[in-house]
Amino acid sequence: MENLREQFSEAIKQAAARRRPVRIRGFGSKDFYGGVPRGEVLDTTRYTGVVDYAPEELVITARAGTPLAEIEAVLAEKNQMLPFEPPHFGPRATLGGCIAAGLSGPRRPYAGAVRDFVLGVLLMDGRGDVLRFGGQVMKNVAGYDVSRLVTGALGTLGLILEISLKVLPRPAAEITLQMEMDATAALIAMNRWAGEPLPISATCYHDHVLTVRLSGAQAAVRAAQVRLGGQVLAAGEAFWRGIREHSANFFRDARPLWRISLPSTRSLDLPGKQLLEWGGALRWVFTDADTATVRAAAQAAGGHATLFRATRKQGPVFSPLPAPLLALHKRVKQAFDPHGIFNPGRMYDEF
Amino acid sequence: MKSDRIHKRLREILPPGALLTEREDVAPYETDGLTAFRRLPMAVAIPETEEQVRQILRACYEEGVPVVARGSGTGLSGGALPHESGVLLSLARFNRILHVDPLARIARVEPGVPNLAISEAVAPFGLYYAPDPSSQIACSIGGNVAENSGGVHCLKYGLTVHNILALRVLTIEGEVLEIGSEALDAPGYDFLALLTGSEGMLGVITQVTVKLLPKPERAQVIMAGFDDVKKAGAAVGAIIAAGIVPAGLEMMDKLAIHAAEDFVHAGYPLDVEAILLCELDGTEAEVEEEMEKVRGVLAAAGATRLRVAQDEAQRLRLWAGRKAAFPAVGRISPDYYCMDGTIPRKRLPEVLARIAALSREYGLAVANVFHAGDGNLHPLILYDANKPGELARAEAFGGRILEACVEAGGTITGEHGVGVEKIDQMCVQFRSKELLLFHAIKQAWDVRGLLNPGKAVPTLNRCAEFGAMHVHGGQLKFPDIPRF
């Protein structure tokens, strides 16, 4: 692994010297996400392995190329899990890609996002130097929070080598309920319930059906089931996997797929078809509406829109940043990657 | 003179009474919660509007005058220690709760609002704001964001960074930035995380949007006494391994127990070496189910005493001792120095042994109080400031404790921040390359280095002097970085 690290460093130094872009890549399960990747591939798939796992500390540390599935299996053995339920979008998705993409699954509004569980990273910067930030402890406020900053930065700030994550025990009991209602009622119900002490761990609304997952102590789940009512969905686990991995029927559509993040109580007015997740705070929309229309609708609702999947990507994939923020992004990027070699254009055209 | 010029400009921006320049007027601001450090600011500005803040920052930027933002001044690492040739920017008048949306479970507040006031304001809706620093009755939410403050609830509910959604921030140039949003994410880099815990070095916060959580139906606490600190430490790991994440898991050693018991009569046993307080929260049924489990785990871990609070009054009494531990120690010693380091929990016994050995070496007693659930230690070093040399000895001892935390795989600060207090220990936890990147981040936000200079991130010179790293031939990267 030491050898590999030296190879990475050498490749980065050469790319920096020649001002050539480097495209950091695992198995490419998220190649579709963000701006079109370019540059010479820096392959992380051989940089693998769980470095440290202490179940009683609720912390796991692994190298970036480690398959997510392997990490989840290791945790499952000790009855623990990644609480943010990352989508894989492919059988060989890596931990590094999961952190760089910063995508979280159905449990996100109730447990937290990827970045909420990142405790520390080992990072290679644009000079080929290895830097360590954060650590393996839950509370750490020394220095700027670089570990969380690089989470979701789509590899534009550096090559993530190693990640320490907080993990959690798997809930003792879990059940999925379904009930029919209209969209307005569902939005209100999801928000009301989130304000009550109920063990809700996922919500989804589509096609007049609200699906709710309850997780926690046996007694808590039973009591909540009585409170909420509805039908028990036997294939609950498969249902949530379908939502998380976009393999559910809803996601079979040729139109561009938009991911719209907005305050959980707002409605979103767009043509096409919609699926609600995250207690109303996340909407998946298949629509032929043009980019300007989608962005305007998202903004009117207090949110932002990402062109998540599309055969042709026109214009910026992520909502454009206001000028002062964009300037700050460029300066921060420069601090990490002075020669601008890491994944240029993957997030924004400007850096 | 520079000070005359900036005074004149600030006077034009602020109404009468909102600018303090006389020695006796600025004196109350000379220290924050870390009273061992005191420094008089050149001026204290107490603006009322964001526009005034913007103009103050702009003026300071143009004149090259440092700015230190201050909330309630309860910080424990000297993060709000004034700069002698700078402006202390008090945000005390930014104390309004601007908006509460109970359905969306968010509140937008100004930075000077005390932490506890948020929970009080939203209590009628059955909601609360989870992070609960011990000083929550007084500490401001803006300060909490600046220091990424924690508290007892952190293990289960996270730190400040996990419980805020958006910030309105002014840069030193006076530019307004909206960071984050009322949605669960925002496009671009996670500047919300970068700003949280940045100790006022990157921008000045004028609004904070916090997440609110439903108040748990029930909270119950169990107290366990142990005849051996090691056993208590092991019990902490055993609870977690049993799949339970308590709402609070606190530990006190013998000296802290005795001091607290004498002070508040919480009903702690005096014949034990350590006690654990474990709080569970959730639904009635859930708490009952998990409390049975925890009781079993603690008994198996060798607890010699076990007591479950039978009602709310008993629960509060058991917590009263823990919450009063700091003032209780203050009663048995003229002064104490509160440290803040985090370690992996499994290293607890050896770190405690190390602290005990250092205590003998420095000839100063230590009471240990800590957030056992997340490994955040708060050793209280007892000393007497009136005895020559004792303060310096306490500080040196404290530094050694933090170094022991880093050696054990932990960190020099879990929740209090680096400020000026732990700036030397930053050189122990980080190498020059990381520190250089911190400086580069700082420069990206504050090119002239005017926001809270000299805090949180040490210069490489300082580290070289501290002796923890080597600067070859005096050649530094970024020679233009201001070095204080």
Coordinates of C-alpha atoms in Angstrom, one line a residue, chain B residues 17-476:
Chain B
G17 CA -22.8 54.4 23.4
A18 CA -22.2 51.5 21.0
L19 CA -18.5 52.2 20.8
L20 CA -16.3 51.8 23.9
T21 CA -12.8 53.1 23.8
E22 CA -12.0 54.1 27.4
R23 CA -9.9 51.7 29.5
E24 CA -12.5 51.3 32.2
D25 CA -15.2 50.7 29.5
V26 CA -13.3 48.0 27.6
A27 CA -12.0 46.3 30.7
P28 CA -15.0 44.0 31.1
Y29 CA -14.1 42.5 27.7
E30 CA -10.5 41.7 28.5
T31 CA -11.1 38.0 29.0
D32 CA -13.6 35.3 28.0
G33 CA -14.2 32.1 30.1
L34 CA -10.5 31.4 30.2
T35 CA -9.6 34.1 32.7
A36 CA -5.9 33.1 32.8
F37 CA -5.5 35.2 29.6
R38 CA -6.4 38.9 29.7
R39 CA -5.9 41.6 27.1
L40 CA -7.5 45.0 26.6
P41 CA -8.9 45.6 23.1
M42 CA -8.3 48.9 21.3
A43 CA -12.1 49.4 21.1
V44 CA -15.3 47.5 21.7
A45 CA -18.0 47.9 19.0
I46 CA -21.5 46.8 20.0
P47 CA -23.5 47.0 16.7
E48 CA -27.3 46.4 16.5
T49 CA -27.8 45.8 12.8
E50 CA -26.1 43.6 10.2
E51 CA -25.5 46.8 8.2
Q52 CA -23.4 48.2 11.0
V53 CA -21.5 44.9 11.3
R54 CA -20.9 45.1 7.5
Q55 CA -19.6 48.6 7.7
I56 CA -17.4 47.9 10.8
L57 CA -15.8 44.9 9.0
R58 CA -15.3 47.0 5.8
A59 CA -13.7 49.8 7.8
C60 CA -11.4 47.4 9.6
Y61 CA -10.5 45.7 6.4
E62 CA -9.6 49.0 4.8
E63 CA -7.6 50.2 7.8
G64 CA -5.9 46.8 8.4
V65 CA -7.3 46.5 11.9
P66 CA -7.9 43.1 13.5
V67 CA -11.4 42.1 14.5
V68 CA -12.3 39.6 17.2
A69 CA -16.0 38.6 17.4
R70 CA -17.5 37.8 20.8
G71 CA -20.8 36.3 21.9
S72 CA -21.4 35.8 25.6
G73 CA -17.7 35.3 26.4
T74 CA -18.1 31.9 28.0
G75 CA -15.6 30.2 25.8
L76 CA -12.9 28.2 27.6
S77 CA -10.0 28.4 25.3
G78 CA -9.5 32.1 24.9
G79 CA -11.1 32.2 21.5
A80 CA -12.6 35.6 22.2
L81 CA -9.5 37.0 23.8
P82 CA -9.2 40.6 22.4
H83 CA -6.4 41.8 20.2
E84 CA -4.6 44.7 21.7
S85 CA -4.6 46.7 18.5
G86 CA -7.9 45.4 17.3
V87 CA -11.7 45.9 17.6
L88 CA -13.7 43.6 19.8
L89 CA -17.0 43.0 17.9
S90 CA -19.6 42.2 20.5
L91 CA -22.7 40.5 19.0
A92 CA -24.6 40.7 22.3
R93 CA -27.4 42.8 20.8
F94 CA -28.0 40.2 18.1
N95 CA -30.3 38.4 20.5
R96 CA -33.5 37.8 18.7
I97 CA -35.2 34.6 17.7
L98 CA -36.2 35.6 14.2
H99 CA -38.3 32.7 13.1
V100 CA -39.6 29.4 14.4
D101 CA -41.2 26.9 12.0
P102 CA -42.5 24.0 14.2
L103 CA -43.7 21.9 11.3
A104 CA -40.4 22.1 9.5
R105 CA -38.6 21.9 12.9
I106 CA -36.2 24.8 12.4
A107 CA -35.5 28.1 14.1
R108 CA -33.6 31.0 12.6
V109 CA -31.9 33.0 15.3
E110 CA -29.3 35.7 15.8
P111 CA -25.9 34.7 17.1
G112 CA -26.2 36.3 20.5
V113 CA -29.2 34.1 21.5
P114 CA -28.3 31.9 24.5
N115 CA -28.3 28.1 23.6
L116 CA -30.9 27.3 26.3
A117 CA -33.2 30.2 25.1
I118 CA -33.8 28.3 21.8
S119 CA -35.0 25.2 23.6
E120 CA -37.2 27.3 25.9
A121 CA -38.7 29.2 23.0
V122 CA -39.7 26.0 21.1
A123 CA -40.7 23.9 24.1
P124 CA -44.4 24.7 23.6
F125 CA -44.2 22.8 20.3
G126 CA -42.6 19.8 22.0
L127 CA -39.3 20.5 20.4
Y128 CA -35.7 21.3 21.6
Y129 CA -32.2 22.1 20.3
A130 CA -30.0 19.1 21.2
P131 CA -26.4 20.3 21.8
D132 CA -26.1 21.2 25.4
P133 CA -22.8 22.7 26.5
S134 CA -22.6 22.9 30.3
S135 CA -22.8 26.7 30.0
Q136 CA -25.9 26.5 27.9
I137 CA -27.8 29.0 30.1
A138 CA -25.4 31.7 29.1
C139 CA -23.4 30.7 26.1
S140 CA -24.5 32.1 22.7
I141 CA -25.4 30.0 19.7
G142 CA -23.0 32.1 17.6
G143 CA -20.2 31.1 19.9
N144 CA -21.4 27.5 19.8
V145 CA -21.0 27.5 16.0
A146 CA -17.6 29.2 16.2
E147 CA -16.3 26.5 18.6
N148 CA -18.5 23.5 17.4
S149 CA -19.5 23.1 21.0
G150 CA -20.7 19.8 22.4
G151 CA -22.1 18.7 25.7
V152 CA -23.6 15.6 27.4
H153 CA -26.0 14.8 24.4
C154 CA -23.2 14.6 21.8
L155 CA -22.8 10.8 21.6
K156 CA -26.4 10.4 20.5
Y157 CA -27.3 13.7 19.0
G158 CA -24.1 15.1 17.7
L159 CA -22.2 18.3 18.0
T160 CA -23.2 21.8 16.8
V161 CA -22.1 20.9 13.2
H162 CA -24.7 18.1 13.2
N163 CA -27.5 20.4 14.4
I164 CA -27.4 23.5 12.2
L165 CA -28.7 23.9 8.7
A166 CA -27.6 27.4 7.5
L167 CA -25.5 30.4 8.4
R168 CA -25.6 34.0 7.3
V169 CA -22.0 35.1 7.4
L170 CA -20.2 38.3 6.6
T171 CA -16.7 38.2 5.3
I172 CA -14.0 40.6 6.4
E173 CA -14.6 42.5 3.2
G174 CA -18.2 43.0 4.3
E175 CA -19.6 40.5 1.7
V176 CA -22.8 38.7 2.8
L177 CA -22.8 34.9 2.3
E178 CA -25.7 32.5 2.7
I179 CA -24.1 29.2 3.7
G180 CA -26.2 26.0 3.7
S181 CA -30.0 26.3 3.4
E182 CA -33.2 25.2 5.0
A183 CA -33.0 22.1 2.7
L184 CA -30.8 19.3 4.0
D185 CA -27.9 20.1 1.7
A186 CA -26.7 22.9 -0.5
P187 CA -24.7 23.0 -3.8
G188 CA -20.9 23.4 -3.7
Y189 CA -18.5 22.7 -0.9
D190 CA -19.6 22.0 2.6
F191 CA -18.7 25.4 3.9
L192 CA -21.2 25.0 6.7
A193 CA -18.9 22.3 8.1
L194 CA -15.8 24.4 7.4
L195 CA -17.2 27.4 9.3
T196 CA -18.4 25.4 12.2
G197 CA -15.6 25.3 14.7
S198 CA -13.5 27.8 12.7
E199 CA -13.2 30.0 15.8
G200 CA -14.2 33.2 14.2
M201 CA -11.2 33.1 11.8
L202 CA -13.2 33.0 8.5
G203 CA -16.2 35.1 8.9
V204 CA -18.7 36.8 11.3
I205 CA -22.0 35.0 11.8
T206 CA -25.1 37.2 11.8
Q207 CA -27.8 34.4 11.6
V208 CA -27.9 30.7 12.5
T209 CA -30.6 28.3 11.3
V210 CA -30.8 25.4 13.7
K211 CA -32.5 22.0 13.5
L212 CA -35.0 21.2 16.3
L213 CA -35.7 17.7 17.5
P214 CA -38.8 16.3 19.2
K215 CA -38.5 16.1 23.0
P216 CA -38.2 12.5 24.0
E217 CA -41.2 11.1 25.8
R218 CA -39.1 10.0 28.6
A219 CA -35.5 10.2 30.0
Q220 CA -34.2 8.0 32.7
V221 CA -30.8 7.8 34.4
I222 CA -29.0 4.9 36.1
M223 CA -26.0 5.5 38.3
A224 CA -23.4 2.8 38.7
G225 CA -20.5 2.9 41.2
F226 CA -17.3 1.0 40.6
D227 CA -14.4 0.1 42.9
D228 CA -12.0 0.5 40.0
V229 CA -11.8 3.2 37.4
K230 CA -10.8 0.6 34.8
K231 CA -13.9 -1.4 35.4
A232 CA -16.0 1.8 34.9
G233 CA -14.2 2.5 31.6
A234 CA -14.8 -1.1 30.4
A235 CA -18.5 -0.8 31.3
V236 CA -18.8 2.2 28.9
G237 CA -17.5 0.0 26.0
A238 CA -19.8 -2.8 27.1
I239 CA -22.9 -0.6 26.9
I240 CA -22.0 0.5 23.4
A241 CA -21.2 -3.1 22.4
A242 CA -24.6 -4.1 23.6
G243 CA -26.1 -1.9 20.8
I244 CA -27.2 0.9 23.1
V245 CA -26.4 4.6 22.4
P246 CA -27.2 6.5 25.5
A247 CA -28.4 10.1 25.5
G248 CA -25.7 10.8 28.1
L249 CA -22.9 8.7 29.5
E250 CA -20.8 10.5 32.0
M251 CA -18.0 9.5 34.4
M252 CA -16.6 11.0 37.5
D253 CA -13.6 9.9 39.6
K254 CA -13.3 9.8 43.3
L255 CA -12.1 13.4 43.9
A256 CA -14.9 14.8 41.6
I257 CA -17.5 12.6 43.3
H258 CA -16.5 13.8 46.8
A259 CA -16.4 17.4 45.8
A260 CA -19.8 17.2 44.0
E261 CA -21.4 15.2 46.9
D262 CA -20.3 17.7 49.5
F263 CA -21.6 20.5 47.4
V264 CA -25.1 19.4 46.1
H265 CA -25.7 16.1 48.0
A266 CA -26.7 14.2 44.9
G267 CA -26.7 10.9 46.8
Y268 CA -23.5 9.6 45.2
P269 CA -21.7 6.8 47.0
L270 CA -18.4 7.9 48.6
D271 CA -16.8 4.5 48.9
V272 CA -16.3 4.0 45.2
E273 CA -13.4 4.9 42.8
A274 CA -15.7 6.1 40.0
I275 CA -19.3 6.5 39.0
L276 CA -21.0 6.3 35.7
L277 CA -24.2 8.2 34.9
C278 CA -26.0 6.6 32.0
E279 CA -29.1 8.3 30.6
L280 CA -31.5 6.7 28.2
D281 CA -34.2 8.6 26.3
G282 CA -37.0 7.7 23.9
T283 CA -40.5 6.4 24.2
E284 CA -41.7 5.0 27.5
A285 CA -41.5 1.4 26.3
E286 CA -38.1 1.9 24.7
V287 CA -36.5 3.4 27.7
E288 CA -37.9 0.6 29.9
E289 CA -36.6 -2.1 27.6
E290 CA -33.1 -0.6 27.2
M291 CA -32.8 0.3 30.9
E292 CA -33.2 -3.4 31.8
K293 CA -30.4 -4.2 29.3
V294 CA -28.1 -1.5 30.6
R295 CA -28.6 -2.6 34.2
G296 CA -27.6 -6.1 33.2
V297 CA -24.5 -4.8 31.4
L298 CA -23.4 -2.7 34.3
A299 CA -23.9 -5.5 36.8
A300 CA -21.9 -7.8 34.6
A301 CA -19.1 -5.2 34.3
G302 CA -18.7 -5.3 38.1
A303 CA -20.6 -2.3 39.3
T304 CA -20.8 -2.4 43.1
R305 CA -23.7 0.0 43.3
L306 CA -26.6 0.5 41.0
R307 CA -29.4 3.0 41.3
V308 CA -32.1 3.8 38.8
A309 CA -33.8 7.2 39.3
Q310 CA -37.4 6.4 40.2
D311 CA -38.8 9.8 39.2
E312 CA -37.9 13.0 37.6
A313 CA -36.8 14.6 40.8
Q314 CA -34.3 11.8 41.5
R315 CA -33.1 12.0 37.9
L316 CA -32.4 15.7 38.2
R317 CA -30.7 15.2 41.5
L318 CA -28.3 12.6 40.1
W319 CA -27.5 15.0 37.2
A320 CA -27.1 18.0 39.6
G321 CA -23.9 16.5 41.0
R322 CA -22.4 16.1 37.5
K323 CA -23.5 19.5 36.3
A324 CA -22.1 21.1 39.4
A325 CA -18.8 19.2 39.3
F326 CA -16.8 22.2 38.1
P327 CA -18.1 24.7 40.7
A328 CA -17.8 21.9 43.3
V329 CA -14.2 21.5 42.6
G330 CA -13.9 25.2 42.7
R331 CA -14.9 25.0 46.4
I332 CA -12.1 22.6 47.4
S333 CA -9.4 24.5 45.5
P334 CA -8.7 28.2 45.1
D335 CA -8.3 27.7 41.4
Y336 CA -8.7 25.0 38.9
Y337 CA -7.7 24.6 35.2
C338 CA -10.2 22.7 33.1
M339 CA -8.7 20.7 30.3
D340 CA -10.5 19.3 27.3
G341 CA -9.1 16.4 25.3
T342 CA -10.6 13.4 23.5
I343 CA -9.3 9.8 23.4
P344 CA -10.5 6.6 21.9
R345 CA -12.5 5.1 24.8
K346 CA -10.5 1.9 25.0
R347 CA -7.4 3.9 25.9
L348 CA -9.1 5.4 29.0
P349 CA -7.4 3.3 31.7
E350 CA -3.9 4.0 30.5
V351 CA -4.6 7.7 29.9
L352 CA -6.0 8.0 33.4
A353 CA -2.9 6.3 34.8
R354 CA -0.8 8.7 32.8
I355 CA -2.7 11.7 34.2
A356 CA -2.2 10.3 37.8
A357 CA 1.5 10.0 37.2
L358 CA 1.7 13.5 35.8
S359 CA -0.3 14.7 38.8
R360 CA 2.5 13.3 41.1
E361 CA 5.2 14.8 38.9
Y362 CA 3.8 18.3 39.0
G363 CA 2.6 18.1 42.6
L364 CA -1.0 19.2 41.6
A365 CA -4.2 17.2 42.3
V366 CA -6.6 16.4 39.4
A367 CA -10.3 15.7 39.5
N368 CA -11.6 13.8 36.4
V369 CA -15.0 14.5 35.0
F370 CA -15.8 13.4 31.5
H371 CA -18.1 12.6 28.7
A372 CA -17.3 8.9 28.8
G373 CA -19.5 8.0 25.9
D374 CA -17.4 9.9 23.4
G375 CA -14.1 9.8 25.2
N376 CA -14.0 13.5 25.9
L377 CA -12.0 14.1 29.1
H378 CA -12.2 17.1 31.3
P379 CA -9.4 16.8 33.9
L380 CA -9.6 19.6 36.4
I381 CA -6.1 20.6 37.6
L382 CA -6.3 22.0 41.1
Y383 CA -3.9 24.9 41.8
D384 CA -3.5 28.1 43.7
A385 CA -2.8 31.2 41.6
N386 CA -1.5 33.0 44.6
K387 CA 1.3 30.6 45.0
P388 CA 4.2 31.7 42.8
G389 CA 4.7 29.4 39.8
E390 CA 1.6 27.3 40.4
L391 CA -0.4 28.7 37.4
A392 CA 2.6 28.1 35.1
R393 CA 2.9 24.5 36.5
A394 CA -0.8 23.9 36.0
E395 CA -0.5 25.1 32.4
A396 CA 2.5 22.9 31.7
F397 CA 0.8 19.9 33.3
G398 CA -2.3 20.6 31.1
G399 CA -0.2 20.7 28.0
R400 CA 1.3 17.3 28.9
I401 CA -2.2 15.8 29.4
L402 CA -3.2 17.0 25.9
E403 CA 0.0 15.5 24.4
A404 CA -0.9 12.2 26.2
C405 CA -4.3 12.4 24.5
V406 CA -2.7 12.8 21.0
E407 CA -0.3 9.9 21.8
A408 CA -3.3 7.7 22.6
G409 CA -4.8 8.5 19.2
G410 CA -7.0 11.3 20.3
T411 CA -7.1 15.1 20.0
I412 CA -6.2 18.2 22.0
T413 CA -9.7 19.5 22.0
G414 CA -13.1 17.8 22.0
E415 CA -15.4 20.8 22.4
H416 CA -13.7 23.9 23.8
G417 CA -11.6 24.8 20.8
V418 CA -8.0 25.7 20.4
G419 CA -8.2 29.5 20.9
V420 CA -4.9 30.8 22.4
E421 CA -4.9 28.1 25.1
K422 CA -3.9 25.1 23.0
I423 CA -2.1 26.7 20.2
D424 CA 1.2 25.1 21.2
Q425 CA -0.4 21.6 21.3
M426 CA -1.6 22.1 17.7
C427 CA 2.0 21.5 16.8
V428 CA 1.8 18.1 18.5
Q429 CA -1.4 17.0 16.7
F430 CA -0.5 18.4 13.2
R431 CA 2.6 18.5 11.1
S432 CA 3.7 21.5 9.1
K433 CA 1.9 20.4 6.0
E434 CA -1.5 20.4 7.6
L435 CA -0.8 23.7 9.3
L436 CA 0.2 25.2 6.0
L437 CA -3.1 24.1 4.5
F438 CA -5.0 25.6 7.4
H439 CA -3.2 28.9 6.7
A440 CA -4.0 28.6 3.1
I441 CA -7.7 28.1 3.9
K442 CA -7.6 31.1 6.2
Q443 CA -6.1 33.2 3.4
A444 CA -8.8 32.1 1.0
W445 CA -11.4 33.6 3.3
D446 CA -9.4 36.4 4.9
V447 CA -6.5 37.4 2.7
R448 CA -5.3 40.1 5.1
G449 CA -5.5 37.9 8.2
L450 CA -7.6 40.3 10.2
L451 CA -10.3 38.0 11.7
N452 CA -9.3 36.7 15.1
P453 CA -5.6 36.6 14.3
G454 CA -3.3 34.5 16.4
K455 CA -5.9 32.0 17.4
A456 CA -6.6 28.3 16.6
V457 CA -3.8 27.8 14.1
P458 CA -0.2 28.4 15.1
T459 CA 2.4 29.9 12.8
L460 CA 5.2 27.5 11.8
N461 CA 7.6 29.8 13.7
R462 CA 5.6 29.2 16.8
C463 CA 5.8 25.4 16.3
A464 CA 9.5 25.6 15.6
E465 CA 9.9 27.5 18.9
F466 CA 7.7 25.1 20.7
G467 CA 10.1 22.4 19.5
A468 CA 7.6 20.0 18.1
M469 CA 8.7 20.4 14.5
H470 CA 11.6 21.4 12.5
V471 CA 11.8 24.2 10.0
H472 CA 14.9 23.6 7.8
G473 CA 17.2 26.6 7.4
G474 CA 14.4 28.9 8.5
Q475 CA 12.8 28.5 5.0
L476 CA 9.1 28.6 5.2

